[in-house]
PDB file of C-alpha atoms and ligand atoms in Angstrom:
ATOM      1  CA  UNK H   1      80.946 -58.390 156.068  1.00 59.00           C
ATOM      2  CA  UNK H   2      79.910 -59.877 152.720  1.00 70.00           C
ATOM      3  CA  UNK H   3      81.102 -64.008 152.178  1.00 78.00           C
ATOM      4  CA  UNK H   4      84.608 -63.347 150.486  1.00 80.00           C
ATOM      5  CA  UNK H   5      86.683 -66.313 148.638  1.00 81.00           C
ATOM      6  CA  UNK H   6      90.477 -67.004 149.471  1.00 80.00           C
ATOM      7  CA  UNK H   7      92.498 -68.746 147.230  1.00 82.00           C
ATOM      8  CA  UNK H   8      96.024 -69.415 147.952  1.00 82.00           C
ATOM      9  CA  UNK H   9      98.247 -71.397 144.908  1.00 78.00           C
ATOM     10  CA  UNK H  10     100.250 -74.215 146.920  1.00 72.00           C
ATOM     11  CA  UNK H  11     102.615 -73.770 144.340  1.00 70.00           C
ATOM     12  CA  UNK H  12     103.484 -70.562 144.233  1.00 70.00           C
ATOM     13  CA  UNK H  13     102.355 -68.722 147.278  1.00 71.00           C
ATOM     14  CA  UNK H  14      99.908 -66.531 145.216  1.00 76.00           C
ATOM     15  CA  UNK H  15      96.387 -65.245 147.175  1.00 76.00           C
ATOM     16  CA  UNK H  16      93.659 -64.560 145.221  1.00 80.00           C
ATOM     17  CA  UNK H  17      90.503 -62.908 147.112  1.00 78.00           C
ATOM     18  CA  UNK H  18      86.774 -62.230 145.593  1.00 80.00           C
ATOM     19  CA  UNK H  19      83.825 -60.884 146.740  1.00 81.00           C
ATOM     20  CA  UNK H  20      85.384 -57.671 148.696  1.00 78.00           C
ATOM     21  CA  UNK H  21      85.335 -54.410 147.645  1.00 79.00           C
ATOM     22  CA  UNK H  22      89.349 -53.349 147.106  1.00 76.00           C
ATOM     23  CA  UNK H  23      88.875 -50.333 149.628  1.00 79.00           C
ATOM     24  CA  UNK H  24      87.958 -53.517 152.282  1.00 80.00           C
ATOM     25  CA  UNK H  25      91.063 -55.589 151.294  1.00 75.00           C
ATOM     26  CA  UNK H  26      93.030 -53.365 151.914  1.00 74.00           C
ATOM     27  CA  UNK H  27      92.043 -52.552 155.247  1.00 77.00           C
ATOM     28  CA  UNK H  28      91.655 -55.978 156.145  1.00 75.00           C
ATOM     29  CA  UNK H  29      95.327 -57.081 153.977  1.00 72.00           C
ATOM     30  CA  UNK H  30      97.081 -54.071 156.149  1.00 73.00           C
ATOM     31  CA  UNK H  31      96.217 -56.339 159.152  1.00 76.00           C
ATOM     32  CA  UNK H  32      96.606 -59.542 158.023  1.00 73.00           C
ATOM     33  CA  UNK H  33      99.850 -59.161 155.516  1.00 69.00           C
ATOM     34  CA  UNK H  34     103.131 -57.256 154.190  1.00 64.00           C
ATOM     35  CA  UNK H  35     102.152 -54.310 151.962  1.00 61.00           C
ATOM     36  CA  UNK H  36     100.541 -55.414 148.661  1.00 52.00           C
ATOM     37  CA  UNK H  37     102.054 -55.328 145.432  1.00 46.00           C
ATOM     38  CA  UNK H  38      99.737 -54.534 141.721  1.00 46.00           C
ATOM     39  CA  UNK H  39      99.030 -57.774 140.015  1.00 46.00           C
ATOM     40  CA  UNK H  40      97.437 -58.458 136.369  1.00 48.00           C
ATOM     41  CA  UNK H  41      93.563 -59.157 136.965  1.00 49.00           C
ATOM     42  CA  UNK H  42      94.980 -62.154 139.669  1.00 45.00           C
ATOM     43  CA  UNK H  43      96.868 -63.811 136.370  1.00 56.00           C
ATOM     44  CA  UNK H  44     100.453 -64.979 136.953  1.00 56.00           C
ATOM     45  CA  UNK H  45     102.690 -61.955 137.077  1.00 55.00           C
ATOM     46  CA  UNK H  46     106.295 -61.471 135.733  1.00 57.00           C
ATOM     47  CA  UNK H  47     105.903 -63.874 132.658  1.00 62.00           C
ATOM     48  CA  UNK H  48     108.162 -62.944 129.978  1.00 63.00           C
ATOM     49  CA  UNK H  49     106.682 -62.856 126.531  1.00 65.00           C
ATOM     50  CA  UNK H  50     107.541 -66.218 124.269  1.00 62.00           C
ATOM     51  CA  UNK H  51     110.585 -65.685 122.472  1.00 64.00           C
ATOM     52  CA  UNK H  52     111.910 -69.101 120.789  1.00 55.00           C
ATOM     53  CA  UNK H  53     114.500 -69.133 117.863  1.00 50.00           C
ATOM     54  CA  UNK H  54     113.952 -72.415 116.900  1.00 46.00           C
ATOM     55  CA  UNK H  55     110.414 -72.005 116.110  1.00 54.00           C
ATOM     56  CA  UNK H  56     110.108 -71.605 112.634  1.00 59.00           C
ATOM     57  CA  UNK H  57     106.517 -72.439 110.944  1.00 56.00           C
ATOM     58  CA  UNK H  58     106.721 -74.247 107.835  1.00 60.00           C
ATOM     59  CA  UNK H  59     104.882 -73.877 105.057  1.00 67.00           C
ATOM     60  CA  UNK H  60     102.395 -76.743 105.169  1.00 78.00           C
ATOM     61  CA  UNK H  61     101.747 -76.851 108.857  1.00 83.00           C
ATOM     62  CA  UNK H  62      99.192 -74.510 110.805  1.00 88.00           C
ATOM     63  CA  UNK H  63     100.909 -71.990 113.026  1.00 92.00           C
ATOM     64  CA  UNK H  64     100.004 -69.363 115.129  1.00 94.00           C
ATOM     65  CA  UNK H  65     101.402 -66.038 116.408  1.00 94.00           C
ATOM     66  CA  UNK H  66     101.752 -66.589 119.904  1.00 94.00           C
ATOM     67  CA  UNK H  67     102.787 -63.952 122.400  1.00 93.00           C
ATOM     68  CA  UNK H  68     103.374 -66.034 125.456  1.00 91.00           C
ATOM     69  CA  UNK H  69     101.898 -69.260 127.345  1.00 91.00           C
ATOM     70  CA  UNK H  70     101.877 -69.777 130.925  1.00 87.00           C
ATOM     71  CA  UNK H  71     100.770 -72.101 133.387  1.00 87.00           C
ATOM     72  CA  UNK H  72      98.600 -72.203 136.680  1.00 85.00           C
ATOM     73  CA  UNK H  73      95.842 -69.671 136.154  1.00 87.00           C
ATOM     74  CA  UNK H  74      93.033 -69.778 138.438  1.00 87.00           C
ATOM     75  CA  UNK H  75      91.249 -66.555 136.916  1.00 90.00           C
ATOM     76  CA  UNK H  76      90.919 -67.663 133.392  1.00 93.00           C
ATOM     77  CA  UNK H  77      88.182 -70.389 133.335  1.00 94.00           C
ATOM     78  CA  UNK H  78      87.400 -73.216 135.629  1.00 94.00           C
ATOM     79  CA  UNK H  79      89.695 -74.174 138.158  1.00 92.00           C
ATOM     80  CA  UNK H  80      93.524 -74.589 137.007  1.00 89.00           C
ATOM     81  CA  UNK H  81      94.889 -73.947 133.527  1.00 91.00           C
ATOM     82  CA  UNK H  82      97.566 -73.591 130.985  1.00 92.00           C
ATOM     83  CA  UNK H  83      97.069 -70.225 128.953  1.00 93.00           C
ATOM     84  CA  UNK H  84      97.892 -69.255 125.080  1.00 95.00           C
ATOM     85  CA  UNK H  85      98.148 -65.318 124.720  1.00 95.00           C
ATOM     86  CA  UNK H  86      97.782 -64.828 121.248  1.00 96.00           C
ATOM     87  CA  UNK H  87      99.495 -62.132 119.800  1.00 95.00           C
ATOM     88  CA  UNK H  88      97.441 -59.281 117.488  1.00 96.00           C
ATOM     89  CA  UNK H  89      94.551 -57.044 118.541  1.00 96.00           C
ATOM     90  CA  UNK H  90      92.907 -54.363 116.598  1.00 96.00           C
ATOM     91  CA  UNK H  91      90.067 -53.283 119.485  1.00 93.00           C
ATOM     92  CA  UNK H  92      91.959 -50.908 121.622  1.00 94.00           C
ATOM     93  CA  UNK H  93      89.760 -51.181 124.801  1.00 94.00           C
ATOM     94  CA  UNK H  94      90.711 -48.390 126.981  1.00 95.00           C
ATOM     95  CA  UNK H  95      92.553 -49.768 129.927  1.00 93.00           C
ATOM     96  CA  UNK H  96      93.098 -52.838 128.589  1.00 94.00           C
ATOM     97  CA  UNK H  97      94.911 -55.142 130.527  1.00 89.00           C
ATOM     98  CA  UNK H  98      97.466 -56.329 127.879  1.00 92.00           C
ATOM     99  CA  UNK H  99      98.451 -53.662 125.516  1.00 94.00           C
ATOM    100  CA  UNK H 100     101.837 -55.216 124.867  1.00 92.00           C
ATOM    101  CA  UNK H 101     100.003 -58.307 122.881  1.00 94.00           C
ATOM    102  CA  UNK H 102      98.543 -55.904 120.494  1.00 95.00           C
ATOM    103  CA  UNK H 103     100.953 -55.587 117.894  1.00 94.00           C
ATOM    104  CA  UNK H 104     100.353 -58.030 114.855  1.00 93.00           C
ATOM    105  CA  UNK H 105     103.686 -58.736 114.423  1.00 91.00           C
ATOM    106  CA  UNK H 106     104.506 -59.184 118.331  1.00 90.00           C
ATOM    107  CA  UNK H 107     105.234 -62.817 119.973  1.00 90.00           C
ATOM    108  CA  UNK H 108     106.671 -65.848 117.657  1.00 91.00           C
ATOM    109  CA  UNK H 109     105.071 -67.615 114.783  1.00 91.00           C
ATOM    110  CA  UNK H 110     105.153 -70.747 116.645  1.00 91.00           C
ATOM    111  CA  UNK H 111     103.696 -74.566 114.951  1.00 91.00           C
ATOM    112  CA  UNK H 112     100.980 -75.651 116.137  1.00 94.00           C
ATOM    113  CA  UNK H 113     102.786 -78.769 116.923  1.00 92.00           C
ATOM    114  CA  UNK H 114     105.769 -76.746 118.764  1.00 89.00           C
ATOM    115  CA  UNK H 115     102.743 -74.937 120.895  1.00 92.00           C
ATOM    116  CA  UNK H 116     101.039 -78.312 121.900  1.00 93.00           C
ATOM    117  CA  UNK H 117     104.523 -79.380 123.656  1.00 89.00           C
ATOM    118  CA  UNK H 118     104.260 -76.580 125.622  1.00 89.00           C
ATOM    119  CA  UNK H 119     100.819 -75.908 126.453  1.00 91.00           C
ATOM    120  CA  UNK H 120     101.018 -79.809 127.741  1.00 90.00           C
ATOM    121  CA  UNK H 121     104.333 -80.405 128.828  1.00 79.00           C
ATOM    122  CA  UNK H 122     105.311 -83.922 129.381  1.00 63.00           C
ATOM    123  CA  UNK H 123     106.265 -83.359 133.182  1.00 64.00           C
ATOM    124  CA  UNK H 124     102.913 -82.020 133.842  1.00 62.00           C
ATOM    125  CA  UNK H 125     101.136 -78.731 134.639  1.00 71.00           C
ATOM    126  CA  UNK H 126      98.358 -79.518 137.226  1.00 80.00           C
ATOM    127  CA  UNK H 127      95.566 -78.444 134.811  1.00 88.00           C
ATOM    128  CA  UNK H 128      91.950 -78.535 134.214  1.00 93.00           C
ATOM    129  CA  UNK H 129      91.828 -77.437 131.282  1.00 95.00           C
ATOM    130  CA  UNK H 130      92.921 -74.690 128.500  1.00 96.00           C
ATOM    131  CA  UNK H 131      92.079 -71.165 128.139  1.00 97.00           C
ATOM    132  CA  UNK H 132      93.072 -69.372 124.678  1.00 98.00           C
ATOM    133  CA  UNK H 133      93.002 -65.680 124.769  1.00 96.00           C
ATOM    134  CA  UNK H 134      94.880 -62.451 123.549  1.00 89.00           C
ATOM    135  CA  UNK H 135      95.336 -60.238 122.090  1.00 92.00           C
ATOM    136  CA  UNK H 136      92.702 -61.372 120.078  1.00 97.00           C
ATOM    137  CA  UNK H 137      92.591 -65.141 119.030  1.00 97.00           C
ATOM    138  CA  UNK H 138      90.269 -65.020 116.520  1.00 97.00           C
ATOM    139  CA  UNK H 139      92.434 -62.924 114.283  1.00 97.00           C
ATOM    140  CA  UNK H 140      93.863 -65.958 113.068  1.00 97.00           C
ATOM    141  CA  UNK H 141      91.324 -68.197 112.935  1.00 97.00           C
ATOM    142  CA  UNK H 142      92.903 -70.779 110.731  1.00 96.00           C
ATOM    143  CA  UNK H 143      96.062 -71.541 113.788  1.00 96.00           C
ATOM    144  CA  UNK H 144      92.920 -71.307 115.825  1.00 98.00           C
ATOM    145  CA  UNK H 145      90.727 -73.606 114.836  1.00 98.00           C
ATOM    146  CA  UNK H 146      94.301 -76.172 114.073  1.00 97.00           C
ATOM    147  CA  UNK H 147      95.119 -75.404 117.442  1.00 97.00           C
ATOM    148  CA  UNK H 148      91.919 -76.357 118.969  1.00 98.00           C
ATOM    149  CA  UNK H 149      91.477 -79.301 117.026  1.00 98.00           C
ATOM    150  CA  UNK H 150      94.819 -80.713 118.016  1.00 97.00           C
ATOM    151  CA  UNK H 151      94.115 -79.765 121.905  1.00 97.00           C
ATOM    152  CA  UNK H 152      90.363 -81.620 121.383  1.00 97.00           C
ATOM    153  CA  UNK H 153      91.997 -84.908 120.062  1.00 96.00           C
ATOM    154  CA  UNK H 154      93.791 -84.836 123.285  1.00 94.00           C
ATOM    155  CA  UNK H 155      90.442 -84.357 125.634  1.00 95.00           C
ATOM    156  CA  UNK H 156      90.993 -80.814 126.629  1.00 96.00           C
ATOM    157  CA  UNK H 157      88.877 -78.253 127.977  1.00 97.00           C
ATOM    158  CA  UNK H 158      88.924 -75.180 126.306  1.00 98.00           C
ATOM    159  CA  UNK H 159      87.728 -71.816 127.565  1.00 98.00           C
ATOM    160  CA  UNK H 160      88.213 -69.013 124.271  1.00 98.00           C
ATOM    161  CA  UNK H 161      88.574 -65.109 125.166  1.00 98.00           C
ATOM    162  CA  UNK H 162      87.772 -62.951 122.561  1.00 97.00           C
ATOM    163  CA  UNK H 163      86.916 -59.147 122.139  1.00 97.00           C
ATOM    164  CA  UNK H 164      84.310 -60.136 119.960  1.00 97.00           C
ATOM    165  CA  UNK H 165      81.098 -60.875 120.221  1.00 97.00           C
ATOM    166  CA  UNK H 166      79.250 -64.010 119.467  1.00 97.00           C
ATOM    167  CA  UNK H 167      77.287 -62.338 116.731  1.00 96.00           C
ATOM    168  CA  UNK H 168      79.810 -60.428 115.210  1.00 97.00           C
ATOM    169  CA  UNK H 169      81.664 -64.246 115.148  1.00 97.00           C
ATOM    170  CA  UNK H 170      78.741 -65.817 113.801  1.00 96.00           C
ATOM    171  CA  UNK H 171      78.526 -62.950 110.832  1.00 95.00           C
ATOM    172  CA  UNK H 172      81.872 -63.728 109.718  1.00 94.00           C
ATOM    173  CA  UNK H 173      82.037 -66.405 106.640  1.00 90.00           C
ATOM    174  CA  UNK H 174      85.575 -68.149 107.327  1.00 94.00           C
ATOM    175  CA  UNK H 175      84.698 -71.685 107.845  1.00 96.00           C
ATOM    176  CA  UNK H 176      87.684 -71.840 110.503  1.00 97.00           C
ATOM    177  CA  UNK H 177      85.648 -69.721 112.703  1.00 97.00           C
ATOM    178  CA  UNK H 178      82.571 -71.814 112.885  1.00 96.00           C
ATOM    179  CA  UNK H 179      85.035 -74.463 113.578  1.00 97.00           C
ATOM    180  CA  UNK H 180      86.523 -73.047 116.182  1.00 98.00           C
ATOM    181  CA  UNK H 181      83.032 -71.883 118.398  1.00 97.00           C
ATOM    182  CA  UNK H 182      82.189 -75.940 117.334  1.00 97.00           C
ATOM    183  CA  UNK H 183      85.440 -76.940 119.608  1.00 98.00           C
ATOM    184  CA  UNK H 184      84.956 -74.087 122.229  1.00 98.00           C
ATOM    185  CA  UNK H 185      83.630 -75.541 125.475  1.00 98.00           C
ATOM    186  CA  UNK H 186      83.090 -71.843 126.930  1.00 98.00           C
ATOM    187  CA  UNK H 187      83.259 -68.758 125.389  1.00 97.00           C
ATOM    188  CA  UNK H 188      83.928 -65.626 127.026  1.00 97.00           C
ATOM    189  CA  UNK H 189      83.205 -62.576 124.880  1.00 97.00           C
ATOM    190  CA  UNK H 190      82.501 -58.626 123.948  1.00 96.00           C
ATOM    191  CA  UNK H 191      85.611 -56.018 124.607  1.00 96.00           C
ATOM    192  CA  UNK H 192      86.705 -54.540 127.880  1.00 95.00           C
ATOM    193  CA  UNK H 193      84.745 -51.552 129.075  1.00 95.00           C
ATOM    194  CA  UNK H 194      86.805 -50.040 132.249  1.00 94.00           C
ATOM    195  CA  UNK H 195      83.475 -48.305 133.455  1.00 95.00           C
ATOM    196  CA  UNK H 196      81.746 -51.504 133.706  1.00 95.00           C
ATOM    197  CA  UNK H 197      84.693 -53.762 135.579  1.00 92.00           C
ATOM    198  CA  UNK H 198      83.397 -53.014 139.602  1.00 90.00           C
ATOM    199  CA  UNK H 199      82.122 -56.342 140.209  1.00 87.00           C
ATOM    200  CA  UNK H 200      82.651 -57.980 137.445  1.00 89.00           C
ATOM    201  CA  UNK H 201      82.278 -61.791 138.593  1.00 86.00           C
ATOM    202  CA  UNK H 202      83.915 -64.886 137.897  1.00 89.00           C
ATOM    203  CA  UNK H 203      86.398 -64.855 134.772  1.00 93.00           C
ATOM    204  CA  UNK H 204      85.084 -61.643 133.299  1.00 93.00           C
ATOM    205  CA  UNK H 205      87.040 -58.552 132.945  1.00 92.00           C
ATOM    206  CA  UNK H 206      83.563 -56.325 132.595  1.00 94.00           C
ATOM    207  CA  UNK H 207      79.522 -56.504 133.060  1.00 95.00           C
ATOM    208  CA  UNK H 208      79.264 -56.695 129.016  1.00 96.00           C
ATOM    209  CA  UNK H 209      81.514 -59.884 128.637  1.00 96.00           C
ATOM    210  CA  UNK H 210      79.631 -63.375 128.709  1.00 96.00           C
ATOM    211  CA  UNK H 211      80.116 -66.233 129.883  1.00 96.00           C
ATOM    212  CA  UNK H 212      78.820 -68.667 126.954  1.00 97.00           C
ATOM    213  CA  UNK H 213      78.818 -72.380 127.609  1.00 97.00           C
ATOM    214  CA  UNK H 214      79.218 -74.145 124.188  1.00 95.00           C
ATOM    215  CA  UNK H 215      78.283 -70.940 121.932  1.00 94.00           C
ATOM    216  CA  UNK H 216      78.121 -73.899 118.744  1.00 90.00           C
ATOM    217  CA  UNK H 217      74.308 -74.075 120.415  1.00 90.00           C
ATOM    218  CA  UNK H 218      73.763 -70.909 118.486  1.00 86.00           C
ATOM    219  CA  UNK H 219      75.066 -71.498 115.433  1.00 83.00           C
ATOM    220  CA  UNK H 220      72.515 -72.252 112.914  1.00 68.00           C
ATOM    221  CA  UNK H 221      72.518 -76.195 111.230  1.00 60.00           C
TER     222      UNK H 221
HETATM  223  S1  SF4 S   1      89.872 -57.157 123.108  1.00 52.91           S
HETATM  224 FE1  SF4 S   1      91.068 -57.797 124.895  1.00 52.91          FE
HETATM  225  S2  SF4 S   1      93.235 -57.680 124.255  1.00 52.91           S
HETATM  226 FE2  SF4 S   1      92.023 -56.535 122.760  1.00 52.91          FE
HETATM  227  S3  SF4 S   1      92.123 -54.403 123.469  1.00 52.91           S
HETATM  228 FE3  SF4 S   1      90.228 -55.319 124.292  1.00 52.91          FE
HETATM  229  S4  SF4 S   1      90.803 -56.075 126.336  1.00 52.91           S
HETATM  230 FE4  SF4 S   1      92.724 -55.713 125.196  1.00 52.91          FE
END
């Protein structure tokens, strides 16, 4: 049999297992384990999209639309992080793994300052880092780039998702954009293509996606 990785959260009992086909976990899981249950791609499951009344964005402070955060993801980057969904998606991968962020007016308009109290709450989320994803975050690049610059004045790590690619980003003229890839520590991009997800690898949802370790390396001077 082929190496194979176990990863089991202390904190919430959660197993995660690469490098086995799912036809061999489940032969080897009906041995070892109650009958499994469908997860999201390994990502915390039952997490209830963000729904705060008292966030309300004023007008001269960056916001974003969020859909939910959560903490404690060990598939989304390196080792242990607190996650931003951002709400808004116009791709339409088929199969995509999160068709309820799509809408553009889904999740809460939250303030950037609002978001950075939860993304780092004071009691403290074991975390590495931050990953940012969607929906698609680069829809609003302006709560973006605020967001990232607030997160890098407090020595984060952060890991960006988009359905992008790094060209197509590069194309684009909005100043917040170029800002953003300038704060991005990895960059995962391209859509989701279901016939290229078998094997995948580490943090990528299919073949096409990237891994790009500080994409501002491509940006012209
Ligand atoms: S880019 Fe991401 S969120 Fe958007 S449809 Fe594709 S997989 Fe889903």
């Amino acid at each position: 049999m082929k190496e194979t990785t176990w990863i089991i959260d202390s904190q919430s009992g959660a197993l995660t297992v690469e490098g086995l086909q799912q036809s061999d976990l489940m032969r080897l899981a009906a041995d070892l384990l109650p009958s499994g249950k469908p997860v999201n791609c390994a990502r915390p499951i039952n997490i209830e999209p963000f729904r705060r009344s008292s966030a309300h964005p004023v007008d001269d402070e960056p916001s974003l639309r969020v859909y939910r955060i959560y903490h404690n993801s060990v598939v989304e980057g390196p080792g242990r992080r607190s996650v931003l969904q951002a709400a808004g998606c116009l791709q339409r991968c088929p199969a995509c793994f999160v068709p309820e962020t799509h809408s553009i007016h889904g999740g809460v308009e939250m303030k950037i300052s609002d978001i950075i109290e939860l993304l780092l709450a004071p009691e403290g989320e074991p975390r590495d880092g931050l990953t940012i994803l969607g929906g698609e975050p680069f829809l609003q690049p302006d709560g973006l780039a605020a967001l990232m610059r607030a997160l890098k004045q407090r020595g984060q790590h952060i890991t960006v998702y988009t359905g992008y690619t790094l060209e197509q980003l590069i194309a684009r003229s909005e100043a917040a954009i170029r800002q953003a890839l300038e704060l991005t520590d990895i960059l995962i991009d391209g859509p989701f293509v279901k016939e290229l997800s078998n094997n995948a690898g580490e943090w990528v949802g299919s073949t096409n996606q990237r891994v790009i370790f500080h994409p501002s390396l491509s940006l012209a001077v």
